[in-house]
Short mmCIF file of C-alpha atoms and ligand atoms in Angstrom, two decimals:
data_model
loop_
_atom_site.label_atom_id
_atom_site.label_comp_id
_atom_site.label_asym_id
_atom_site.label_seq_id
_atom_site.Cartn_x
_atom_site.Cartn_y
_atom_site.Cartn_z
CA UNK S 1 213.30 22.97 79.66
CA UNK S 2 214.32 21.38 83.29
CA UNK S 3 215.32 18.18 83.43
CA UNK S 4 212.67 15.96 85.53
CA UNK S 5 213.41 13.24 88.57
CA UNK S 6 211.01 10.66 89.68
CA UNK S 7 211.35 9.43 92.83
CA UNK S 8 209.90 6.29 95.03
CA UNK S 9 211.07 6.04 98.52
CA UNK S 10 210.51 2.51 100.38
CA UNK S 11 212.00 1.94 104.19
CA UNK S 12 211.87 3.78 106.62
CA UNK S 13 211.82 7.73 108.16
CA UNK S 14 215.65 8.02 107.23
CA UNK S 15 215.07 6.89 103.63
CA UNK S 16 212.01 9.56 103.44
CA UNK S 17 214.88 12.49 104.66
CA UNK S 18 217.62 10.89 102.64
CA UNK S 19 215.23 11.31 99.80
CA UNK S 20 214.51 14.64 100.69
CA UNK S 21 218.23 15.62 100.58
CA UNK S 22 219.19 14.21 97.18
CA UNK S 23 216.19 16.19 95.63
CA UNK S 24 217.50 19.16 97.39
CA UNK S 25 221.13 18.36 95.60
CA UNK S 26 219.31 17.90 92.61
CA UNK S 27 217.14 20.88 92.02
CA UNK S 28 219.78 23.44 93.73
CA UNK S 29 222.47 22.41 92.13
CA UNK S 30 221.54 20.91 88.67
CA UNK S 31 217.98 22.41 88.23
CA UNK S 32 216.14 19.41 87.87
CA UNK S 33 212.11 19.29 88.85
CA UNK S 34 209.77 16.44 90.14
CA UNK S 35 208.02 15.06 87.17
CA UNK S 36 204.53 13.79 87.09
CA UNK S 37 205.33 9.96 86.00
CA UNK S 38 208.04 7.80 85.70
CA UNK S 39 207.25 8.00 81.92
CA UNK S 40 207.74 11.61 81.69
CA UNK S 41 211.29 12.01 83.96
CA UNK S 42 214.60 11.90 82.70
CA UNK S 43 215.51 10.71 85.74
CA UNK S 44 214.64 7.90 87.99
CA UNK S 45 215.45 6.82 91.50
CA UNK S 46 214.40 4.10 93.76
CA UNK S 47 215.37 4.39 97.69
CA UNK S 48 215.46 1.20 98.97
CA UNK S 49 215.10 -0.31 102.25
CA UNK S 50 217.00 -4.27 103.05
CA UNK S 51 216.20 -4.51 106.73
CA UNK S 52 213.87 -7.95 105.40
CA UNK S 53 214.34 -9.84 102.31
CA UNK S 54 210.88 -9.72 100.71
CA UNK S 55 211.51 -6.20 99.30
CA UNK S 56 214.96 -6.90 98.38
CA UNK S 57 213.95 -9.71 95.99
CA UNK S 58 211.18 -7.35 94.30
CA UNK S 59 213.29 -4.84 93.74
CA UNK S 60 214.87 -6.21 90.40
CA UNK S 61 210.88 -6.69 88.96
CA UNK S 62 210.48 -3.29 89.93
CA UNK S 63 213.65 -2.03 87.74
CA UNK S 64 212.56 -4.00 85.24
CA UNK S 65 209.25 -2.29 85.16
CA UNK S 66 211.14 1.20 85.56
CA UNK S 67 213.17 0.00 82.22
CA UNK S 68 210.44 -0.49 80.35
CA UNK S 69 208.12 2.29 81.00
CA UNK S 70 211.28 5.09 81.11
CA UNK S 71 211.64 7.66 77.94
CA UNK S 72 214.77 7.24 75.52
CA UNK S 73 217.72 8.48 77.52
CA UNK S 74 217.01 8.71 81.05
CA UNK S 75 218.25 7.22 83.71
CA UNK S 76 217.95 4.82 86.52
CA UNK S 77 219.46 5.07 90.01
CA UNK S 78 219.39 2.45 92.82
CA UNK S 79 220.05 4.62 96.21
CA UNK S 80 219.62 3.62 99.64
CA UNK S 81 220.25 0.48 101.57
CA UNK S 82 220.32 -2.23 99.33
CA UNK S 83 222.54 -0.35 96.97
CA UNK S 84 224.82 -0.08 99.95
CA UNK S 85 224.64 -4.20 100.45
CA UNK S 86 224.52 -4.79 97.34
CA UNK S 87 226.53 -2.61 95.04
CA UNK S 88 228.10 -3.50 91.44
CA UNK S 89 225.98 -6.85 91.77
CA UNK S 90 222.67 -4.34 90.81
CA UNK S 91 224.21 -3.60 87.51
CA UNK S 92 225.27 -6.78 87.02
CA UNK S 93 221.91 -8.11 87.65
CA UNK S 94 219.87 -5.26 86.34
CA UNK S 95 222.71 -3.61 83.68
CA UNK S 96 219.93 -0.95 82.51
CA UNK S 97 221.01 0.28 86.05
CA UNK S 98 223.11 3.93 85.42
CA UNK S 99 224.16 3.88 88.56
CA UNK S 100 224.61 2.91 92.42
CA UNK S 101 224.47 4.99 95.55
CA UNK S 102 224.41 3.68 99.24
CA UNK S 103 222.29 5.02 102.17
CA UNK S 104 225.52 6.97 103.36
CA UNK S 105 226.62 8.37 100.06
CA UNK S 106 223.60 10.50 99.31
CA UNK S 107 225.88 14.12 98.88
CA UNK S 108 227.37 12.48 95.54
CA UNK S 109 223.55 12.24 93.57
CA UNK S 110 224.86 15.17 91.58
CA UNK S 111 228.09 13.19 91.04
CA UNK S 112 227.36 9.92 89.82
CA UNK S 113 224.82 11.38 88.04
CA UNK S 114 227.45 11.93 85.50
CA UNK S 115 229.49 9.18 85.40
CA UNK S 116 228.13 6.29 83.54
CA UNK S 117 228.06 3.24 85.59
CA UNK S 118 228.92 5.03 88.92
CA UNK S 119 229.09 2.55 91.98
CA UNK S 120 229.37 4.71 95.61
CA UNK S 121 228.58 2.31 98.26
CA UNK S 122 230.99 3.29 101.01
CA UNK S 123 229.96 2.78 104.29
CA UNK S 124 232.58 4.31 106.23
CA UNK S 125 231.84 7.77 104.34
CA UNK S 126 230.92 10.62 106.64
CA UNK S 127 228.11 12.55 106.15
CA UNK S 128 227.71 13.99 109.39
CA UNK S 129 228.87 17.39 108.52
CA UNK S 130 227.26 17.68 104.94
CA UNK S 131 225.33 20.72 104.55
CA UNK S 132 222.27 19.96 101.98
CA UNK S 133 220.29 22.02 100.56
CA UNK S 134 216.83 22.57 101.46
CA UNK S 135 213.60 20.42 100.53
CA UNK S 136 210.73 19.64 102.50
CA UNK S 137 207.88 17.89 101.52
CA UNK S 138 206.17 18.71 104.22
CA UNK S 139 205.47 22.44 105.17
CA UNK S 140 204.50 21.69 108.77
CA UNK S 141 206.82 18.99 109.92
CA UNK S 142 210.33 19.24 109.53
CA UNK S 143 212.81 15.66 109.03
CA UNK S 144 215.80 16.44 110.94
CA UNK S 145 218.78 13.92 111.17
CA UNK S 146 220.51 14.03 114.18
CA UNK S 147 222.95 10.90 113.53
CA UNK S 148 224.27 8.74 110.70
CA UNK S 149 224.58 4.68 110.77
CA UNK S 150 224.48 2.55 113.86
CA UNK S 151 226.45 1.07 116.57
CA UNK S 152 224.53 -1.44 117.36
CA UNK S 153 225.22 -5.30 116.71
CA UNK S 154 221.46 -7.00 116.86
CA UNK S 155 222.44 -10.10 115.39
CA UNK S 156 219.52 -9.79 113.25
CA UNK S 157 219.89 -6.77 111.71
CA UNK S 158 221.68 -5.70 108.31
CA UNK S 159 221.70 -2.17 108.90
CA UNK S 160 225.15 -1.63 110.22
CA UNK S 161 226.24 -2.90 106.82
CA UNK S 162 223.99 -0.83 105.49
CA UNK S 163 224.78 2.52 106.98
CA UNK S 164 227.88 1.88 108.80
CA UNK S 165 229.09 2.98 111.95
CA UNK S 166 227.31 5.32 113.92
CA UNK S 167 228.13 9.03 114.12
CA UNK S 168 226.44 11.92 115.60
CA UNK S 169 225.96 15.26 113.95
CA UNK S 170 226.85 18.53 115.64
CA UNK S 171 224.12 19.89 117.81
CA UNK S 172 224.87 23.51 116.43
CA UNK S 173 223.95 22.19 112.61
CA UNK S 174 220.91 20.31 114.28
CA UNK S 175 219.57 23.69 115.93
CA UNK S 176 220.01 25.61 113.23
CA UNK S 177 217.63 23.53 111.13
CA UNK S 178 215.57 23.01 113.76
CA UNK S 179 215.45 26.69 114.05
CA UNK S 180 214.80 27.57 110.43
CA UNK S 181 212.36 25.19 110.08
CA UNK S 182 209.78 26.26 113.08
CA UNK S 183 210.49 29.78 111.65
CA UNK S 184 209.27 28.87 108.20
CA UNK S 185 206.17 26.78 109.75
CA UNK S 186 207.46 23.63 110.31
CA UNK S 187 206.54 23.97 113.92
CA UNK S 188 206.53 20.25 114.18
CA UNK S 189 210.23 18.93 114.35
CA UNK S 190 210.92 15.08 114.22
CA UNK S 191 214.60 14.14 115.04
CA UNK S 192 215.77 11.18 113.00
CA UNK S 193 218.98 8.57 114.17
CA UNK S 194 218.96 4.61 113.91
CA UNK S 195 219.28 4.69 117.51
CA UNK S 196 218.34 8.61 118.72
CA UNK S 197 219.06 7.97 122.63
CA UNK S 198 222.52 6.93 122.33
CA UNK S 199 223.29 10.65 120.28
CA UNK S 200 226.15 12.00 121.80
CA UNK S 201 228.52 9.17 121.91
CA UNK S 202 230.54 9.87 119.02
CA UNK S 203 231.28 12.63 116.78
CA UNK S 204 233.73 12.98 113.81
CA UNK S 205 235.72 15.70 115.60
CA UNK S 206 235.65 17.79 118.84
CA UNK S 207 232.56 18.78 120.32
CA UNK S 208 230.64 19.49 123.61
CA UNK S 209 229.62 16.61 126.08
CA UNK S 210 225.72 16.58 125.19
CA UNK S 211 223.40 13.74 124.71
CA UNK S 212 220.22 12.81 124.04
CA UNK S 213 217.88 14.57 126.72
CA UNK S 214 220.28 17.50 126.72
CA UNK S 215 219.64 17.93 122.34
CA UNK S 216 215.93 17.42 123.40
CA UNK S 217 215.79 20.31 125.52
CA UNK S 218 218.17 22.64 122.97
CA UNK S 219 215.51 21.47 120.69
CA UNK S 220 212.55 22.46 123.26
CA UNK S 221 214.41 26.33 123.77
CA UNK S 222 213.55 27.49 120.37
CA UNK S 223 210.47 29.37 120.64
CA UNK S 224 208.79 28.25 117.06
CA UNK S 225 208.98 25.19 117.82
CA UNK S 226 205.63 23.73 118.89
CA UNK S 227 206.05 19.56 118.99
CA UNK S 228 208.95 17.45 118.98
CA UNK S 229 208.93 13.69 117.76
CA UNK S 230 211.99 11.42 117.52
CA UNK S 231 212.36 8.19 116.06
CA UNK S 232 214.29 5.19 116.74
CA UNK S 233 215.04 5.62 120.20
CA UNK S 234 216.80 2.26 122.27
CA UNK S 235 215.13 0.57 125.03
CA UNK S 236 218.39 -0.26 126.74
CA UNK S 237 219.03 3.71 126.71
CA UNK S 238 216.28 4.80 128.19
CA UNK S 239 217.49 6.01 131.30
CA UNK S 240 215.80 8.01 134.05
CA UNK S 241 216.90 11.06 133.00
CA UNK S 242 215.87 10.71 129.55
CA UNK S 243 212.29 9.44 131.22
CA UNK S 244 212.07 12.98 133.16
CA UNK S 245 212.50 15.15 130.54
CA UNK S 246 210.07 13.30 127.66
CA UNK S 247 207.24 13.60 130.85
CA UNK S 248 208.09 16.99 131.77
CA UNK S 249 208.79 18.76 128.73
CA UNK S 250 205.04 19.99 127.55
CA UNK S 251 206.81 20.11 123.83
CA UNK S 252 207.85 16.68 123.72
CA UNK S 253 204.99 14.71 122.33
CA UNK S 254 204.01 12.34 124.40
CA UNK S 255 204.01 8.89 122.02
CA UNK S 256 206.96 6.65 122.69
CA UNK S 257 208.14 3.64 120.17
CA UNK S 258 209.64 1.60 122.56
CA UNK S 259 211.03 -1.72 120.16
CA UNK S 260 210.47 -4.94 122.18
CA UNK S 261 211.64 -7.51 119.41
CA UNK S 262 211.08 -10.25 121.77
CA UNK S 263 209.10 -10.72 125.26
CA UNK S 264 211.63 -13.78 126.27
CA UNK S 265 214.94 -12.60 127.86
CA UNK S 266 216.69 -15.46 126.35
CA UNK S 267 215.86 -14.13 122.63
CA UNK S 268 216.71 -11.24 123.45
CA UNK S 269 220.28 -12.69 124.54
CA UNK S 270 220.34 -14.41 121.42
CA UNK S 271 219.19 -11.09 119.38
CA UNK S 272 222.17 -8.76 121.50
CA UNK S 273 219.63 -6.57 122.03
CA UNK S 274 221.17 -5.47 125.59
CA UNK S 275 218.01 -5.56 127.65
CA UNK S 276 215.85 -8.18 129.57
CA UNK S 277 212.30 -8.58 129.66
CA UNK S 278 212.11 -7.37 133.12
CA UNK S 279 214.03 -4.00 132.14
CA UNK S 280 211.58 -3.67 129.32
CA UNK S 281 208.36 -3.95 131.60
CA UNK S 282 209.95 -1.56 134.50
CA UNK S 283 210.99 1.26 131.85
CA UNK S 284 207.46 0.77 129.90
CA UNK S 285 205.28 1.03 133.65
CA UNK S 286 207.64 3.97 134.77
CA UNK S 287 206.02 5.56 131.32
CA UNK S 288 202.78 4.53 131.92
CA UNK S 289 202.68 6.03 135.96
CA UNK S 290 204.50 9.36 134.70
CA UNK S 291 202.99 10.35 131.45
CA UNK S 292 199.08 10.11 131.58
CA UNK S 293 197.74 9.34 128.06
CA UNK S 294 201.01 8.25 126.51
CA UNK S 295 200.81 6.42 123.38
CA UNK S 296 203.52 3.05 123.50
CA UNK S 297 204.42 1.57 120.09
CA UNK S 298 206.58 -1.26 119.21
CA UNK S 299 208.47 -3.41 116.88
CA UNK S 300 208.22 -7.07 116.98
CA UNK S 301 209.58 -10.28 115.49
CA UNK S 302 208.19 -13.25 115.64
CA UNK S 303 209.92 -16.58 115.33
CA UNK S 304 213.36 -15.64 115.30
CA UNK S 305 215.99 -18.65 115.35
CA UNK S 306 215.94 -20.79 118.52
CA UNK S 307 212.08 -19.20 119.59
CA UNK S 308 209.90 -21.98 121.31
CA UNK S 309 206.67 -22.20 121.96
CA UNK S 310 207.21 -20.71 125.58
CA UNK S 311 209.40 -17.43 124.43
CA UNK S 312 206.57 -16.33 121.75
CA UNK S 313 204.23 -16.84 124.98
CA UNK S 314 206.41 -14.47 126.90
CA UNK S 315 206.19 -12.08 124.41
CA UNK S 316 202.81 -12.30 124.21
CA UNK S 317 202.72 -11.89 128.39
CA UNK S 318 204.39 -8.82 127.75
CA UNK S 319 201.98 -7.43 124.73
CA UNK S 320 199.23 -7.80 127.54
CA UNK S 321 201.18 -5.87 130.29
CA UNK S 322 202.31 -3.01 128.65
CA UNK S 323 198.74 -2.65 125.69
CA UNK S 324 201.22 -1.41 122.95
CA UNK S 325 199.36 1.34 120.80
CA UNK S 326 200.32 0.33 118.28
CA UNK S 327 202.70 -2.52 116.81
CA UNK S 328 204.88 -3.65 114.07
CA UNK S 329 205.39 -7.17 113.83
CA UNK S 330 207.30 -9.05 111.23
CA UNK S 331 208.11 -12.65 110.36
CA UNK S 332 212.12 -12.98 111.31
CA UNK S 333 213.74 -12.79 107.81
CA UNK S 334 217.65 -13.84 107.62
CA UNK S 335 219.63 -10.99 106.03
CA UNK S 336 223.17 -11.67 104.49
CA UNK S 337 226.26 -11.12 106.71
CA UNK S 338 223.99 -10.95 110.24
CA UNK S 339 225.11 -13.86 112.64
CA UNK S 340 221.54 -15.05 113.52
CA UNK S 341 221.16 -16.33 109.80
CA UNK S 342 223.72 -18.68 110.44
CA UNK S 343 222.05 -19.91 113.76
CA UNK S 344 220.83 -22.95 114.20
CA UNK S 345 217.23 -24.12 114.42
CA UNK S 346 215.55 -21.40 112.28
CA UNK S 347 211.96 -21.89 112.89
CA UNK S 348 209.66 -23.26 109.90
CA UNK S 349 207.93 -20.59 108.00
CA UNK S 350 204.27 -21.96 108.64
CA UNK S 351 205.50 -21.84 112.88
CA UNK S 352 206.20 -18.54 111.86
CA UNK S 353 203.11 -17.18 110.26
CA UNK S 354 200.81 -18.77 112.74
CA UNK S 355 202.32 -16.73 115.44
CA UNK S 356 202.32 -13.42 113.48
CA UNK S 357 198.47 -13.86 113.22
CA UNK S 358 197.66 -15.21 116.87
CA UNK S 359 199.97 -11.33 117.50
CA UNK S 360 197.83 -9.48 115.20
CA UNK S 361 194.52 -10.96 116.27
CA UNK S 362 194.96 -10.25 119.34
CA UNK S 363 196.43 -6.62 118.85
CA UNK S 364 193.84 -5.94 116.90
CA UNK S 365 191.34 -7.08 119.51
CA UNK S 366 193.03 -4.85 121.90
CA UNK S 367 192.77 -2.12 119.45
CA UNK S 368 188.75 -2.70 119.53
CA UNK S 369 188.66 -2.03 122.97
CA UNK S 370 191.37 0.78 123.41
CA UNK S 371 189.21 2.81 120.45
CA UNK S 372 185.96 2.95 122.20
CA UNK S 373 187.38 4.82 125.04
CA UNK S 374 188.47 7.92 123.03
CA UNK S 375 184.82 8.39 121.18
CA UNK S 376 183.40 11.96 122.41
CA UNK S 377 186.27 13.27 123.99
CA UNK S 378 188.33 16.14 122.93
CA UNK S 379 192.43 16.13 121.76
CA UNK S 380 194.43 18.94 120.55
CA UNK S 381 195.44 18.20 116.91
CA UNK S 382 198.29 19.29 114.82
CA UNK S 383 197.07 19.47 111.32
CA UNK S 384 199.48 18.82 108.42
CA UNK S 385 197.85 17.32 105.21
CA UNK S 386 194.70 17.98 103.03
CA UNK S 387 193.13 14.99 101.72
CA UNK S 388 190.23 14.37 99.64
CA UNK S 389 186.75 14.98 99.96
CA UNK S 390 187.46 18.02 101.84
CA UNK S 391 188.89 16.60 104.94
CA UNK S 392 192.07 17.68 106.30
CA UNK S 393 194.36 14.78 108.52
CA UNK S 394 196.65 15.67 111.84
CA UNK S 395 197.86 13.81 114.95
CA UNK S 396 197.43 13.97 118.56
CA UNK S 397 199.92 14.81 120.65
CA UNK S 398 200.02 11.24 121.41
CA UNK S 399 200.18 10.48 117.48
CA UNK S 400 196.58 9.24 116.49
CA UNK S 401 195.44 10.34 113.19
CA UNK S 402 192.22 12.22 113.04
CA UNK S 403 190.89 13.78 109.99
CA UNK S 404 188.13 16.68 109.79
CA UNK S 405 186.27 18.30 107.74
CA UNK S 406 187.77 21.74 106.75
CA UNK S 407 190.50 23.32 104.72
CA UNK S 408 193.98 25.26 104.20
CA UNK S 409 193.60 27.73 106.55
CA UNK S 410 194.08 24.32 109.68
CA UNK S 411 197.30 23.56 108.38
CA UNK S 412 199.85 24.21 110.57
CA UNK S 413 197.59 24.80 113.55
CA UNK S 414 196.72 23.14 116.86
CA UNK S 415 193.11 22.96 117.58
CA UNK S 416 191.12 21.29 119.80
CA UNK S 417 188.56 18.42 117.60
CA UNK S 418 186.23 16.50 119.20
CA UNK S 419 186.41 12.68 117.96
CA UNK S 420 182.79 11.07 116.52
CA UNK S 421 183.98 8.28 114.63
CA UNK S 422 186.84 5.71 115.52
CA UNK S 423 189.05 2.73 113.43
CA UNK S 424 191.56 0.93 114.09
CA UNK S 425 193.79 2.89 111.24
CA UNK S 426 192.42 6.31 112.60
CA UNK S 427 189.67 8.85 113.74
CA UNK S 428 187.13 10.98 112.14
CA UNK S 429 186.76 14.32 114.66
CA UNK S 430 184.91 17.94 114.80
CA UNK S 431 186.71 21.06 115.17
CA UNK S 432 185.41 22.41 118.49
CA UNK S 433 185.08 26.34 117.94
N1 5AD I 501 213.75 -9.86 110.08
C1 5AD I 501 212.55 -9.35 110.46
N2 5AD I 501 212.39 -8.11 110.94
C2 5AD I 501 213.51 -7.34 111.08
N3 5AD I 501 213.68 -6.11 111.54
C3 5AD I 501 214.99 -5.79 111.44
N4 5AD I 501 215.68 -6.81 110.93
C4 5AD I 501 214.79 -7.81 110.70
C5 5AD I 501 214.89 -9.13 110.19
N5 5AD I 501 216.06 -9.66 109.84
C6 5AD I 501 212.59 -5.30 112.10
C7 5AD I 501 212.88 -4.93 113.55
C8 5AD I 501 213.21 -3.46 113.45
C9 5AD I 501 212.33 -3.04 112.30
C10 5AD I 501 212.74 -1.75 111.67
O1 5AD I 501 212.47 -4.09 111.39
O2 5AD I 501 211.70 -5.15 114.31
O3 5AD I 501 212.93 -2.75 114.65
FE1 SF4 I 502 215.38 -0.13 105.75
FE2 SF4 I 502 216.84 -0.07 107.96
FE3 SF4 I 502 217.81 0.99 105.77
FE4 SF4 I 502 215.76 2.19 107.02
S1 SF4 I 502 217.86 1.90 107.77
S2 SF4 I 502 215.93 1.83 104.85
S3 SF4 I 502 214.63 0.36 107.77
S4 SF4 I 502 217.36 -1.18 106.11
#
């Protein structure tokens, strides 16, 4: 009989890939197989994501719950970015803990899988050259990293502690993926980095000048390939060049997350984010006037240390301006060894939450109005997923969900759907013959 992992991934895109590449490890090389429960697998990891502190504190409930409900003998492993911040203290905390592995350690699963009490939370490890094995869970859209860690020093941000400096992989390993994956069906390929417009700048030995438009268009050559999606790219690094290309290139899908953080250029002085509000607006218009029908999304956080009543009103000035498609806003949470925890004037948590909701109710009122307009009209949809009730789910080019009616033989297919139903969390569409 095959040993059995169970697996829950929190975070974000590069947790669901880093997940993907320690089941890989584990079923290649030590013949293990997903299990159906927790209860049943000898095996147990949790992925976990620190970027706020919410999660972070739940965690140890959640092991304790793992503990509990596991079968005699197996085993529990903390991976991902709070094992990185907060190595041996989770088995000091949690000692049913087996082991420890950080967000840039995930090639030694099949090591400290073995040894008992195993702690590997280097951040200066380099992964960038590590060839994993192969698991998707998707067979339509292919997770492809294209750098490891991050460079950047947002002074609210734990994740260069968490995955270390930033380094890019080689664009040979990257096409070849790429590559293998269209040619298997994942003609969807969605390019992964902490910070994908600044790939280039640094790799762990010799290689070609290239950055990020020129991997976009390597990407764009190979003939499988139908769509491309990245995620995180940099407002401060979108340059014109880069602009170009994601408007010109037909396989470039044309949704852009574009993180504002804050609408007031003095936050955004005070986050190190590198950009001003003005740069923000001109780069998000020259979108708008170049790509017709581009989807803008966004990350946002509200009452960061030092943020009056005037900055959150900028921000909100800029929300109106550039009608984000879609947004993710979050209360400002101070993370251990970032240098805006220790700034002064941290704004009272009540402050905090009433702006979140004046963001959100407003959004959301946008929404209302931005939904009507695509009723009756006809997008070309990528389909990827069954779901229940005979429906199958895609996106548009511009990344709304839509589900339709239909089956198996969509999946992996463009094809134009006509949308009859709209919410704010997706559509319901026909497939026009
Ligand atoms: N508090 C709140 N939100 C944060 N983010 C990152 N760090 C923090 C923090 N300390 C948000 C940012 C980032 C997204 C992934 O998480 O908006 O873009
Ligand atoms: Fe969370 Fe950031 Fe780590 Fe992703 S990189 S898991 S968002 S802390």
């Amino acid at each position: 009989m095959s040993k059995t992992y169970y697996i829950e991934t929190l975070g974000c895109a590069m947790n669901v890939r880093d997940s993907e590449h320690m089941i890989a490890e584990l079923t290649l090389k030590e013949g293990y197989e997903e299990a159906r429960s927790p209860e049943e697998a000898d095996l147990i990891l949790i992925n976990t994501c620190s970027v706020r502190e919410k999660p972070v504190h739940k965690l140890f409930s959640e092991i304790g719950q793992f503990a509990k409900r596991k079968k005699e003998g197996a085993k529990i492993g903390v991976c991902g970015c709070t094992a990185s911040h907060l190595g041996e203290e989770i088995i000091r905390r949690a000692p049913y803990v087996d082991f420890v592995l950080g967000a840039r350690n995930v090639s030694k699963i099949t090591d400290v899988l073995h040894r008992p009490k195993a702690v590997e939370v280097d951040i200066d490890y380099d992964e960038s050259t590590y060839a994993f094995g192969e698991f998707r869970t998707s067979l339509y859209k292919a997770y492809i990293n294209i750098s490891i860690g991050c460079d950047k020093q947002c002074s609210f941000c734990i994740v260069p502690h968490t995955r270390g400096e930033e380094i890019s992989i080689p664009a040979d390993l990257i096409l070849q993926e790429a590559r293998k994956a269209a040619r298997s069906g994942a003609k969807e390929i969605f390019l992964l980095g902490q910070n994908v417009n600044n790939y280039g700048r640094r790799f762990s030995s010799e290689h070609p000048k290239m950055d990020f438009t020129d991997l976009l268009k390597a990407v764009s050559e190979i003939e499988e390939v139908e769509r491309i999606r990245f995620t995180s790219p940099h407002p401060l690094h979108m340059d014109d060049a880069f602009l170009e290309e994601f408007a010109r290139n037909p396989k470039i899908c044309k949704s852009m997350h574009m993180p504002l953080q804050s609408g007031s250029s003095r936050i955004l002085k005070a986050m190190k984010r590198g950009y001003t509000k003005e740069w923000f607006l001109d780069r998000a218009a020259r979108l708008r006037e170049t790509v017709p029908g581009v989807s803008i999304s966004t990350d946002i956080i509200v009452a960061f240390p030092g943020e009056s009543d005037e900055d959150f009103e900028e921000t909100m000035e800029v929300v109106e301006r550039v009608r984000f498609e879609q947004i993710f806003s979050f209360k400002y949470s101070p993370r251990p060894m970032t240098p805006a925890a220790e700034y002064e004037k941290q704004v009272p948590d009540e402050v905090g939450s009433q702006r979140l909701a004046r963001l959100q109710g407003r959004h959301n009122e946008m929404l209302d109005e931005m939904k009507s307009d695509r009723l009756g009209r006809v997008y070309e949809v990528y389909f990827e997923e069954l779901r229940p009730g005979g429906l199958v789910a895609g996106r548009t080019d511009n990344n709304w969900l839509v589900q339709a009616e239909g089956s198996e033989e969509l999946l992996g297919r463009t094809v134009p759907v006509k949308i009859v139903e709209t919410s704010r969390l997706g559509s319901r569409g026909v497939v026009v013959a």
